[in-house]
Amino acid sequence: MSDSRFDARFDPGQADGRWQRAWDDAQTFRADDSSTKPRSYVLEMFPYPSGRIHIGHVRNYTMGDVLARYKRMTGHEVLHPMGWDAFGMPAENAAMEKKVHPGAWTYQNIANMKAQLKRLGFALDWSRELATCDPDYYGHEQALFVDLFEAGLVYRKESAVNWDPVDQTVLANEQVIDGKGWRSGAPVEKRKLSQWFLKITDFADELLEGLGTLEEWPDKVRLMQENWIGKSSGLQFSFKLSDGGSLEVYSTRPDTIFGASFVAVAPDHPVAQAAAANNPEAEAFIEQCKRGGTTAAELETAEKLGFDTGITATHPFSGAELPVYIANFVLMEYGTGAVMAVPGHDQRDFEFATKYGLPIVRVVAANAAEADAPLSEAEAGDGILVNSDFLDGMSVEEAKRAVIGRAESEGWGQGKTVWRLRDWGVSRQRYWGTPIPFIHCSACGVVPVPKDQLPVVLPEDVDLSVPGNPLVRHPTWKHVDCPQCGGKAERETDTLDTFVDSSWYFLRFASQPADRPFDPAEVARWLPVNQYIGGVEHAILHLLYARFWTRALARTGKLEVREPFASLFTQGMVTHETYFREIDGREVFYSPAEIERTSAGATLTEDGQPVEIGRVIKMSKSKKNTVDPDEIVARYGADAVRWFMLSDSPPERDLPWSEAGIEGCWRFVQRLWRLFGQYDGGAQGEDKALARKTHQAIAAVGEDIEALSFNKAVARIYELTAAAEKAAPSADRSAAIRTILLLASPMMPHLAEEGWAAIGQQGLVADAPWPEADPALLVEDEVTIAVQHKGKLRDTLTAPKGASKEALEALALASEKVQRSLDGADIRKVIVVPDRLVNIVT
RNA sequence: GCGGGCGUGGCGGAAUGGUAGACGCCGGGGACUUAAAAUCCCCUGGGCUUUGCCCGUGUGGGUUCGAGUCCCACCGCCCGCACCA
């Protein structure tokens, strides 16, 4: 049966745009706040408007889109919004390089990227679009920040920044390369500035406890957050110093106290500062530490260095005098900024002790006989205490309790819980961010901008060709009258970390009143987000800050929701082969567009000569292994690209882009189109086997989409397609074809709409209900049983489903192949797993 | 360095502790065609003495009737480390 409408190939060039307009015109994907249907909030992490969407965005948004469309088809009112994380450094860099205003650059990028997203046919509610750089958005953020200030969750303190002494500007960590400023090349210094902080540590316990309720988050992300929050219990105690002072240290291993051979303090610890005051060498050492990197990774990979202050600390039990060192690996931010160092059982201390010839004593061993076994590295494991006076023979846990008990009863220390989590520094000395809505008055101090004077809008007339924050240099902007006393005062010129912007955008999507950040009742109807999707790189910071911000608002009574994201999914990256040649000892990379790729190798189109095929890595501009979503959509249509994003690789893993892969997807689009052409609404007759496969596919694809296992759903659709193609015409075959169209529609919506209309169905397939699986057709009546002997497969048998163990055993023993394998051996045992296998043990 | 993850054919991957390699890509063979494209059919982990047998899920051990799956150790790669977003 052929149909003239299907004579031509499916042409995405004209079909894609037509259906995108049809959805727009019908407002198909607009979320109805007053709907009585069950709600589903599907959200992907919003993009930074860099100018072009990246293939990684396409993957991320395709996953969310399939889920959103599926949820609509299964009867949900779906909120699936999109917006722009629009503040940040790239806009300032562009302003410097291209002499464009950050705002103009950003809005142009948004326009470009929005058009790109539209061409992919995403089922988004664009009526809720927002950009964080819009005063309409950041003005509300300023109000929330003032609320948190009034709730006592905002404060100011001194904190170090990377200072470029040549450009006279603060640098982000990524702008510091090998300890030097990226533009000036000057050695970066640490400089202390008074900055704004949010009290995330007030919520450490809550954020940790809350992880337990996030059952639909990946375990790995929960574990990473747990480790980041880093709750530890230990002993804080005081050493008496030889100079008459005392020194508070914190240790999570008080059981190892008899193994302490020195004490180490951070370079910015008061004891170190005091040593520097009367010792030029100590001062020089501290200066050297300041020149090192600021990041934890740099500090911990750097060679362990120390400076002996000459001061000693008295061991609380043995009375031994331990040298006090200034050490570059001790962090002022954690605990008390000073540690008792136990080289035998801490690797950093071990390296340090080895370098400076300090004693390394074993105080934990597997058993008493091992007490004096030499240590070639620190042993952090469990065991019993040795060489430890009254602790000898105790377990690590018993010893911890014993030491804390003695310290508390003798009054020189106490058990203490310490968190690794530090308060969130939100000050940025930059222009393109949310102005912190405060005013500095010499009479009244730091005063919030009154709510009726918000938003504090960024000035437009700024000069970004000079390094440094233009808000500081601006002739008029910062000069204001104090809202309290009316006297002359100055605006705060720091702007907020962009992580603040992304800590509540999901609330604003759910509710957008003009006069307030959101309406709590409306938010409560949509939140928590049912499915949040984004990259693992956000596993800690963004997700923890968003959880904190939500809880902080809840504490101030602004919100009922405590955990914003009920279910989280972290998708993998899109990768691609790299192509390069070594020229003068340097690797020169070529983009895929410049390459002819065959199964044998790759050549450069320009000169026909071979190039080397490098590793498959994350797409990046510097390696030129990117592909442009627009180009591939223009070549293959949105549906083939979407299908490729979902096929093959499981969504949490990396997806290698390949030309052959997208070609295969294109062919499948056309194959489905031909199959739709075989649809005959009037076909008669049964095909029980195909009907069974159809209903099994309905059940499986639904489950796979719910589990976000798109690659498996895709495989199921391939299977059913192959079965339907082979089947003879029948009513069941037509039902199978119609079902395939529906099952594929969230993934290939344009093809599905075109096919839906062509087979004479009413309305949009986007509005059609998801097919229901008939439970009676899901079960097979025959199963294949594997028969093993000596742990190896010997035969497979067909048996009725639910056959008894005895029947299966008899069937297995009757097999000729099995008898040959047994070769008359005595049967010791037969294991039968019903409907699965028989294992004969001889 | 610390924390987290991943590792299965030529490639992407599938597999409630129970038939390893579903499904797709690449490749090979064939059909159709004047020819090509498109399409369709068959084959496709390795080896061997090929009615069948042996090997095989990063490496080395272990638990089990049975391990890709669980445990221990190691190797490699990837992500995060608080001012990139």
XYZ file of C-alpha atoms in Angstrom, chain A residues 213-522:
310
model
C 16.379 12.899 51.587
C 17.661 13.312 48.019
C 17.053 9.724 47.022
C 16.834 10.539 43.322
C 20.248 12.157 43.211
C 23.242 10.146 42.005
C 25.089 8.617 44.956
C 28.344 10.033 43.624
C 27.059 13.607 43.814
C 25.698 13.130 47.327
C 29.012 11.642 48.390
C 30.968 14.506 46.823
C 28.796 17.051 48.643
C 29.129 15.108 51.889
C 32.906 15.151 51.586
C 32.869 18.812 50.640
C 30.838 19.731 53.723
C 33.324 17.523 55.547
C 31.924 17.015 59.027
C 34.618 15.697 61.313
C 34.871 15.166 65.016
C 38.116 15.469 66.902
C 39.930 17.234 69.662
C 40.706 20.909 69.918
C 43.375 21.566 72.483
C 45.964 24.036 73.558
C 49.749 23.658 73.545
C 51.844 25.685 75.974
C 54.547 27.478 74.006
C 58.132 28.136 75.058
C 57.641 31.882 74.516
C 54.938 31.887 77.180
C 51.997 31.893 74.775
C 49.641 29.114 73.882
C 48.550 27.577 70.592
C 45.165 26.035 69.792
C 45.299 23.070 67.458
C 42.610 20.792 66.083
C 43.099 17.117 65.228
C 40.753 14.466 63.884
C 43.213 11.851 65.149
C 43.727 12.623 68.845
C 44.417 8.881 69.297
C 47.790 9.420 67.605
C 48.858 12.167 70.002
C 51.882 10.185 71.205
C 53.114 10.105 67.616
C 53.219 13.899 67.360
C 56.742 15.037 66.553
C 56.174 18.656 65.614
C 53.511 21.341 65.399
C 52.725 23.237 62.192
C 50.932 26.549 61.698
C 49.596 28.236 58.549
C 51.699 31.082 57.106
C 48.962 33.586 57.975
C 48.517 32.247 61.530
C 49.145 34.811 64.312
C 52.020 32.698 65.660
C 53.667 32.837 62.231
C 52.991 36.558 61.947
C 54.547 37.120 65.364
C 57.615 35.115 64.352
C 57.926 37.212 61.200
C 57.804 40.424 63.193
C 61.168 39.777 64.806
C 62.797 37.423 62.301
C 63.497 38.523 58.703
C 63.976 34.905 57.614
C 60.524 33.929 58.869
C 59.122 36.962 57.098
C 60.848 35.947 53.889
C 59.440 32.430 54.170
C 55.909 33.750 54.630
C 56.392 36.044 51.624
C 57.475 33.023 49.622
C 54.291 31.179 50.621
C 52.193 34.173 49.525
C 53.701 34.024 46.076
C 52.564 30.442 45.623
C 49.204 29.543 44.146
C 46.011 30.164 46.064
C 44.089 27.068 45.080
C 43.867 24.006 47.268
C 45.158 21.828 44.441
C 48.287 23.957 44.084
C 48.926 24.100 47.810
C 48.662 20.365 48.195
C 50.724 19.387 45.182
C 53.449 21.912 45.961
C 56.554 20.607 47.719
C 56.061 20.586 51.484
C 58.040 23.497 52.872
C 58.488 24.696 56.430
C 60.302 27.172 58.602
C 61.382 26.348 62.166
C 60.301 29.246 64.382
C 62.592 28.178 67.197
C 59.575 28.118 69.471
C 58.610 24.787 71.027
C 55.299 23.421 72.250
C 54.957 21.152 75.287
C 53.332 17.782 74.676
C 50.379 17.555 77.069
C 51.151 13.960 78.135
C 54.843 13.291 77.626
C 56.039 16.805 78.351
C 58.320 16.593 75.307
C 59.182 19.873 73.588
C 57.970 19.782 69.973
C 59.340 22.267 67.428
C 56.807 24.717 65.957
C 57.073 25.129 62.171
C 55.401 27.476 59.760
C 54.262 25.145 56.966
C 52.914 25.900 53.496
C 50.439 23.016 53.541
C 48.474 24.132 56.599
C 45.288 26.066 55.818
C 44.225 28.973 58.033
C 40.591 28.404 56.962
C 40.300 24.901 58.411
C 40.105 24.141 62.144
C 42.369 26.513 64.058
C 44.988 26.979 61.336
C 47.431 24.878 63.350
C 47.964 21.140 63.594
C 49.809 18.604 65.681
C 51.803 16.703 63.082
C 51.938 12.904 63.284
C 54.274 11.736 60.532
C 53.603 8.045 61.097
C 49.934 8.365 60.260
C 49.476 11.368 57.992
C 51.099 11.433 54.571
C 51.693 15.202 54.425
C 53.302 15.126 57.853
C 55.355 12.116 56.760
C 56.783 13.930 53.744
C 57.501 16.996 55.838
C 59.207 15.007 58.594
C 61.317 13.120 56.074
C 62.455 16.370 54.489
C 63.342 18.101 57.778
C 64.680 15.036 59.641
C 61.969 14.935 62.295
C 61.110 11.736 64.207
C 58.597 9.341 62.662
C 56.991 7.222 65.372
C 54.529 4.381 64.882
C 51.605 4.610 67.298
C 49.077 2.420 65.456
C 49.880 -1.136 64.386
C 48.030 -4.250 63.276
C 48.990 -5.883 66.595
C 51.357 -5.404 69.513
C 54.106 -7.470 67.870
C 54.250 -4.956 65.004
C 54.803 -2.029 67.382
C 58.263 -1.239 66.085
C 57.787 -2.202 62.445
C 59.346 0.543 60.330
C 57.124 2.898 58.331
C 57.893 3.546 54.660
C 54.828 5.737 54.298
C 52.110 7.091 56.563
C 49.568 4.473 57.640
C 46.125 5.957 58.049
C 44.344 2.637 58.601
C 42.796 1.013 61.626
C 44.641 -1.031 64.254
C 45.582 -0.941 67.909
C 47.570 1.708 69.730
C 51.272 1.111 70.472
C 54.095 3.252 71.906
C 51.363 5.364 73.454
C 51.572 5.056 77.230
C 48.092 4.629 78.691
C 46.528 4.152 75.244
C 48.495 1.005 74.396
C 46.259 -1.849 73.276
C 43.208 0.296 72.634
C 41.474 0.475 69.260
C 41.666 3.758 67.367
C 38.105 4.626 68.389
C 38.690 3.793 72.076
C 41.857 5.842 72.087
C 40.117 8.855 70.535
C 37.516 8.772 73.300
C 40.163 8.245 75.994
C 42.284 11.202 74.881
C 39.291 13.519 74.527
C 38.098 12.368 77.978
C 41.462 13.144 79.609
C 41.733 16.527 77.851
C 38.265 17.519 79.007
C 38.705 16.343 82.592
C 42.124 17.987 82.844
C 40.779 21.131 81.198
C 43.270 21.619 78.332
C 41.037 20.622 75.451
C 37.606 19.487 74.339
C 35.952 17.270 71.753
C 34.783 19.348 68.837
C 32.957 19.025 65.523
C 34.676 20.850 62.710
C 33.451 21.417 59.168
C 35.524 21.645 56.057
C 32.828 23.845 54.498
C 33.716 27.538 54.540
C 31.441 30.541 54.260
C 30.614 31.607 50.733
C 32.546 34.660 49.575
C 30.276 36.459 47.097
C 32.223 39.698 46.448
C 33.641 40.183 42.983
C 35.654 43.245 42.066
C 34.103 43.349 38.607
C 31.612 45.304 36.530
C 29.439 42.693 34.803
C 27.508 41.301 37.768
C 24.707 42.157 40.172
C 25.634 45.299 42.157
C 25.688 44.537 45.873
C 22.916 46.838 47.156
C 24.719 48.548 50.033
C 25.948 52.013 50.809
C 28.984 52.910 52.899
C 28.368 55.923 55.106
C 31.059 57.393 57.318
C 28.442 58.110 59.969
C 26.053 55.143 59.732
C 28.390 52.397 58.517
C 27.189 49.837 56.007
C 23.551 50.521 55.113
C 21.326 48.445 52.781
C 19.730 50.257 49.881
C 16.014 50.619 50.801
C 13.809 48.175 48.884
C 11.874 50.978 47.173
C 15.128 52.215 45.656
C 15.938 48.862 44.061
C 17.168 47.872 41.602
C 20.599 49.409 41.868
C 21.222 49.474 38.131
C 24.658 49.129 36.558
C 25.763 52.304 34.787
C 25.975 51.943 31.006
C 28.757 54.464 30.377
C 31.812 52.560 31.455
C 35.275 52.152 30.031
C 36.462 48.583 30.059
C 39.632 49.172 28.074
C 41.435 49.868 31.356
C 41.918 46.893 33.709
C 40.158 47.018 37.053
C 36.577 47.593 38.136
C 35.019 50.534 36.215
C 32.420 50.974 38.961
C 35.213 52.261 41.198
C 36.384 54.756 38.531
C 32.926 55.888 37.440
C 32.595 59.671 37.980
C 29.092 59.726 39.463
C 27.588 56.279 39.990
C 28.946 55.491 43.415
C 28.346 58.910 44.925
C 25.004 58.872 46.706
C 23.347 60.195 49.822
C 23.112 57.912 52.824
C 19.567 56.506 53.049
C 19.711 56.860 56.849
C 21.322 60.223 57.623
C 21.187 61.848 54.191
C 24.892 62.681 54.304
C 27.408 62.019 51.551
C 28.114 58.325 51.111
C 29.414 55.785 48.597
C 27.897 52.763 46.949
C 29.454 49.341 47.328
C 31.342 48.713 44.072
C 31.696 44.938 44.391
C 29.245 42.815 42.427
C 27.866 39.394 43.316
C 29.361 36.042 42.343
C 27.389 34.693 39.363
C 26.668 31.567 41.395
C 24.186 33.765 43.295
C 22.304 34.408 40.030
C 22.010 30.686 39.376
C 20.952 29.930 42.957
C 17.346 30.991 42.472
C 16.531 31.203 38.731
C 14.457 28.019 39.073
C 12.207 29.899 41.522
C 11.736 32.833 39.165
C 10.813 30.455 36.334
C 8.013 29.075 38.489
C 6.620 32.452 39.477
C 7.260 35.907 37.992
C 5.381 38.675 39.799
C 6.574 42.185 38.898
C 6.814 43.509 42.438
C 8.470 40.569 44.205
C 11.098 37.934 43.358
C 8.407 35.213 43.379
C 5.133 34.208 44.937
C 5.724 31.467 47.547
C 2.392 29.747 46.904
C 3.030 29.549 43.156
